[in-house]
Amino acid sequence: MEGEQQQQQHKSRVAKVDSEESWYLFITQANNQGCPVFVHFGASWCVPSLAMNSFFEELAMTYQDILFLVVDVDEVKGVASKMEVKAMPTFVLMRDGAVLDKIVGANPEEIRKRIDGFVQSFRRPNVVE
């Protein structure tokens, strides 16, 4: 029962964007909550993109204070175009509606490293080392 609740909580942190309207809704909600957003732009015909889906789910379980969005570039072309996505998969890290980082390609180690760096700066913004 407890594992089931955790599964549902993590699933709520990964959302599929199926229209430009839902994109703006998710981004607006995240901005209002001060929540960073990590977006996976992919396509159903792209094998590396599909291979990253399970890794993306794993990231959502690890980084629970980030909203994870999945965008199929063929379904939501307007968003992909505005975000200047030209290759699959592309990952975009956003905060307050601004793009902070863009990662092109399926490199789980690099993606995790960049998210770790971002999360540390996000959690400790005023600490001087």
PDB file of C-alpha atoms in Angstrom:
ATOM      1  CA  MET A   1       0.000   0.000   0.000  1.00  0.00           C
ATOM      2  CA  GLU A   2       2.748   2.479   0.973  1.00  0.00           C
ATOM      3  CA  GLY A   3       4.768   1.660  -2.166  1.00  0.00           C
ATOM      4  CA  GLU A   4       1.653   2.245  -4.227  1.00  0.00           C
ATOM      5  CA  GLN A   5       1.252   5.736  -2.732  1.00  0.00           C
ATOM      6  CA  GLN A   6       4.867   6.565  -3.514  1.00  0.00           C
ATOM      7  CA  GLN A   7       4.354   5.373  -7.091  1.00  0.00           C
ATOM      8  CA  GLN A   8       1.339   7.667  -7.459  1.00  0.00           C
ATOM      9  CA  GLN A   9       3.210  10.622  -5.957  1.00  0.00           C
ATOM     10  CA  HIS A  10       6.088  10.192  -8.368  1.00  0.00           C
ATOM     11  CA  LYS A  11       3.760   9.735 -11.326  1.00  0.00           C
ATOM     12  CA  SER A  12       2.156  13.075 -10.532  1.00  0.00           C
ATOM     13  CA  ARG A  13       5.610  14.694 -10.974  1.00  0.00           C
ATOM     14  CA  VAL A  14       5.855  13.377 -14.562  1.00  0.00           C
ATOM     15  CA  ALA A  15       3.270  14.842 -16.894  1.00  0.00           C
ATOM     16  CA  LYS A  16       2.727  14.369 -20.600  1.00  0.00           C
ATOM     17  CA  VAL A  17       2.183  17.618 -22.460  1.00  0.00           C
ATOM     18  CA  ASP A  18      -0.386  16.997 -25.182  1.00  0.00           C
ATOM     19  CA  SER A  19      -1.113  20.568 -26.347  1.00  0.00           C
ATOM     20  CA  GLU A  20       0.267  24.089 -26.228  1.00  0.00           C
ATOM     21  CA  GLU A  21      -2.445  24.941 -23.687  1.00  0.00           C
ATOM     22  CA  SER A  22      -1.322  22.176 -21.318  1.00  0.00           C
ATOM     23  CA  TRP A  23       2.304  23.324 -21.770  1.00  0.00           C
ATOM     24  CA  TYR A  24       1.436  26.855 -20.641  1.00  0.00           C
ATOM     25  CA  LEU A  25      -0.693  25.531 -17.783  1.00  0.00           C
ATOM     26  CA  PHE A  26       2.150  23.352 -16.421  1.00  0.00           C
ATOM     27  CA  ILE A  27       4.756  26.099 -16.834  1.00  0.00           C
ATOM     28  CA  THR A  28       2.514  28.696 -15.157  1.00  0.00           C
ATOM     29  CA  GLN A  29       1.753  26.372 -12.221  1.00  0.00           C
ATOM     30  CA  ALA A  30       5.447  25.566 -11.775  1.00  0.00           C
ATOM     31  CA  ASN A  31       6.358  29.270 -11.876  1.00  0.00           C
ATOM     32  CA  ASN A  32       3.684  30.121  -9.295  1.00  0.00           C
ATOM     33  CA  GLN A  33       4.993  27.376  -6.985  1.00  0.00           C
ATOM     34  CA  GLY A  34       8.649  28.261  -7.543  1.00  0.00           C
ATOM     35  CA  CYS A  35       9.162  24.755  -8.890  1.00  0.00           C
ATOM     36  CA  PRO A  36      11.894  24.017 -11.448  1.00  0.00           C
ATOM     37  CA  VAL A  37      10.840  22.164 -14.598  1.00  0.00           C
ATOM     38  CA  PHE A  38      12.782  19.510 -16.518  1.00  0.00           C
ATOM     39  CA  VAL A  39      11.413  18.779 -19.982  1.00  0.00           C
ATOM     40  CA  HIS A  40      12.084  15.754 -22.189  1.00  0.00           C
ATOM     41  CA  PHE A  41      11.436  16.604 -25.835  1.00  0.00           C
ATOM     42  CA  GLY A  42      11.264  13.398 -27.803  1.00  0.00           C
ATOM     43  CA  ALA A  43       9.430  11.615 -30.570  1.00  0.00           C
ATOM     44  CA  SER A  44       7.727   8.244 -30.783  1.00  0.00           C
ATOM     45  CA  TRP A  45       9.816   7.343 -33.860  1.00  0.00           C
ATOM     46  CA  CYS A  46      13.161   8.115 -32.167  1.00  0.00           C
ATOM     47  CA  VAL A  47      14.736   5.071 -30.488  1.00  0.00           C
ATOM     48  CA  PRO A  48      17.175   7.035 -28.235  1.00  0.00           C
ATOM     49  CA  SER A  49      14.269   9.237 -27.158  1.00  0.00           C
ATOM     50  CA  LEU A  50      12.121   6.232 -26.235  1.00  0.00           C
ATOM     51  CA  ALA A  51      15.047   4.634 -24.411  1.00  0.00           C
ATOM     52  CA  MET A  52      15.272   7.706 -22.155  1.00  0.00           C
ATOM     53  CA  ASN A  53      11.671   7.394 -20.917  1.00  0.00           C
ATOM     54  CA  SER A  54      12.493   4.965 -18.093  1.00  0.00           C
ATOM     55  CA  PHE A  55      15.513   7.058 -17.092  1.00  0.00           C
ATOM     56  CA  PHE A  56      13.268  10.118 -17.005  1.00  0.00           C
ATOM     57  CA  GLU A  57      10.839   8.289 -14.681  1.00  0.00           C
ATOM     58  CA  GLU A  58      13.792   7.357 -12.461  1.00  0.00           C
ATOM     59  CA  LEU A  59      14.886  11.004 -12.295  1.00  0.00           C
ATOM     60  CA  ALA A  60      11.382  12.010 -11.202  1.00  0.00           C
ATOM     61  CA  MET A  61      11.597   9.594  -8.272  1.00  0.00           C
ATOM     62  CA  THR A  62      15.018  10.963  -7.273  1.00  0.00           C
ATOM     63  CA  TYR A  63      14.320  14.697  -7.661  1.00  0.00           C
ATOM     64  CA  GLN A  64      10.872  15.114  -6.194  1.00  0.00           C
ATOM     65  CA  ASP A  65      10.982  18.907  -6.011  1.00  0.00           C
ATOM     66  CA  ILE A  66      11.195  19.213  -9.819  1.00  0.00           C
ATOM     67  CA  LEU A  67       8.270  18.946 -12.233  1.00  0.00           C
ATOM     68  CA  PHE A  68       9.083  16.614 -15.122  1.00  0.00           C
ATOM     69  CA  LEU A  69       7.324  17.144 -18.453  1.00  0.00           C
ATOM     70  CA  VAL A  70       7.347  14.899 -21.514  1.00  0.00           C
ATOM     71  CA  VAL A  71       6.682  16.531 -24.881  1.00  0.00           C
ATOM     72  CA  ASP A  72       6.324  14.581 -28.141  1.00  0.00           C
ATOM     73  CA  VAL A  73       7.588  17.027 -30.761  1.00  0.00           C
ATOM     74  CA  ASP A  74       5.229  15.601 -33.383  1.00  0.00           C
ATOM     75  CA  GLU A  75       2.169  16.151 -31.173  1.00  0.00           C
ATOM     76  CA  VAL A  76       3.084  19.608 -29.858  1.00  0.00           C
ATOM     77  CA  LYS A  77       5.104  21.162 -32.687  1.00  0.00           C
ATOM     78  CA  GLY A  78       4.523  24.753 -31.582  1.00  0.00           C
ATOM     79  CA  VAL A  79       6.217  24.241 -28.215  1.00  0.00           C
ATOM     80  CA  ALA A  80       9.138  22.356 -29.744  1.00  0.00           C
ATOM     81  CA  SER A  81       9.594  25.152 -32.256  1.00  0.00           C
ATOM     82  CA  LYS A  82       9.455  27.915 -29.602  1.00  0.00           C
ATOM     83  CA  MET A  83      11.977  26.028 -27.468  1.00  0.00           C
ATOM     84  CA  GLU A  84      14.213  25.596 -30.554  1.00  0.00           C
ATOM     85  CA  VAL A  85      14.314  21.818 -30.298  1.00  0.00           C
ATOM     86  CA  LYS A  86      16.058  20.457 -33.372  1.00  0.00           C
ATOM     87  CA  ALA A  87      17.277  17.002 -32.293  1.00  0.00           C
ATOM     88  CA  MET A  88      15.828  14.088 -30.319  1.00  0.00           C
ATOM     89  CA  PRO A  89      16.033  13.691 -27.450  1.00  0.00           C
ATOM     90  CA  THR A  90      16.511  17.185 -26.049  1.00  0.00           C
ATOM     91  CA  PHE A  91      16.242  17.982 -22.351  1.00  0.00           C
ATOM     92  CA  VAL A  92      15.547  21.483 -21.075  1.00  0.00           C
ATOM     93  CA  LEU A  93      15.915  22.646 -17.484  1.00  0.00           C
ATOM     94  CA  MET A  94      13.765  25.690 -16.671  1.00  0.00           C
ATOM     95  CA  ARG A  95      13.114  27.931 -13.704  1.00  0.00           C
ATOM     96  CA  ASP A  96      10.629  30.816 -13.586  1.00  0.00           C
ATOM     97  CA  GLY A  97       9.877  30.348 -17.283  1.00  0.00           C
ATOM     98  CA  ALA A  98      13.505  30.797 -18.332  1.00  0.00           C
ATOM     99  CA  VAL A  99      15.680  28.109 -19.910  1.00  0.00           C
ATOM    100  CA  LEU A 100      18.690  27.492 -17.669  1.00  0.00           C
ATOM    101  CA  ASP A 101      20.197  24.526 -19.480  1.00  0.00           C
ATOM    102  CA  LYS A 102      19.637  22.531 -22.657  1.00  0.00           C
ATOM    103  CA  ILE A 103      21.058  19.048 -23.125  1.00  0.00           C
ATOM    104  CA  VAL A 104      20.900  17.398 -26.536  1.00  0.00           C
ATOM    105  CA  GLY A 105      21.280  13.624 -26.728  1.00  0.00           C
ATOM    106  CA  ALA A 106      20.717  10.579 -24.579  1.00  0.00           C
ATOM    107  CA  ASN A 107      23.529  10.749 -22.038  1.00  0.00           C
ATOM    108  CA  PRO A 108      22.097   9.792 -18.622  1.00  0.00           C
ATOM    109  CA  GLU A 109      25.361  10.490 -16.777  1.00  0.00           C
ATOM    110  CA  GLU A 110      25.620  14.045 -18.145  1.00  0.00           C
ATOM    111  CA  ILE A 111      21.930  14.736 -17.479  1.00  0.00           C
ATOM    112  CA  ARG A 112      22.178  13.549 -13.871  1.00  0.00           C
ATOM    113  CA  LYS A 113      25.362  15.600 -13.322  1.00  0.00           C
ATOM    114  CA  ARG A 114      23.717  18.799 -14.591  1.00  0.00           C
ATOM    115  CA  ILE A 115      20.546  18.262 -12.560  1.00  0.00           C
ATOM    116  CA  ASP A 116      22.626  17.586  -9.433  1.00  0.00           C
ATOM    117  CA  GLY A 117      24.477  20.876  -9.942  1.00  0.00           C
ATOM    118  CA  PHE A 118      21.251  22.742 -10.525  1.00  0.00           C
ATOM    119  CA  VAL A 119      19.486  21.205  -7.513  1.00  0.00           C
ATOM    120  CA  GLN A 120      22.382  22.125  -5.233  1.00  0.00           C
ATOM    121  CA  SER A 121      22.285  25.761  -6.358  1.00  0.00           C
ATOM    122  CA  PHE A 122      18.481  25.749  -6.129  1.00  0.00           C
ATOM    123  CA  ARG A 123      18.467  24.447  -2.541  1.00  0.00           C
ATOM    124  CA  ARG A 124      21.338  26.619  -1.285  1.00  0.00           C
ATOM    125  CA  PRO A 125      21.112  29.835  -3.318  1.00  0.00           C
ATOM    126  CA  ASN A 126      22.771  32.153  -0.754  1.00  0.00           C
ATOM    127  CA  VAL A 127      25.558  29.954   0.554  1.00  0.00           C
ATOM    128  CA  VAL A 128      29.086  31.151  -0.216  1.00  0.00           C
ATOM    129  CA  GLU A 129      31.765  28.480  -0.191  1.00  0.00           C
TER     130      GLU A 129
END
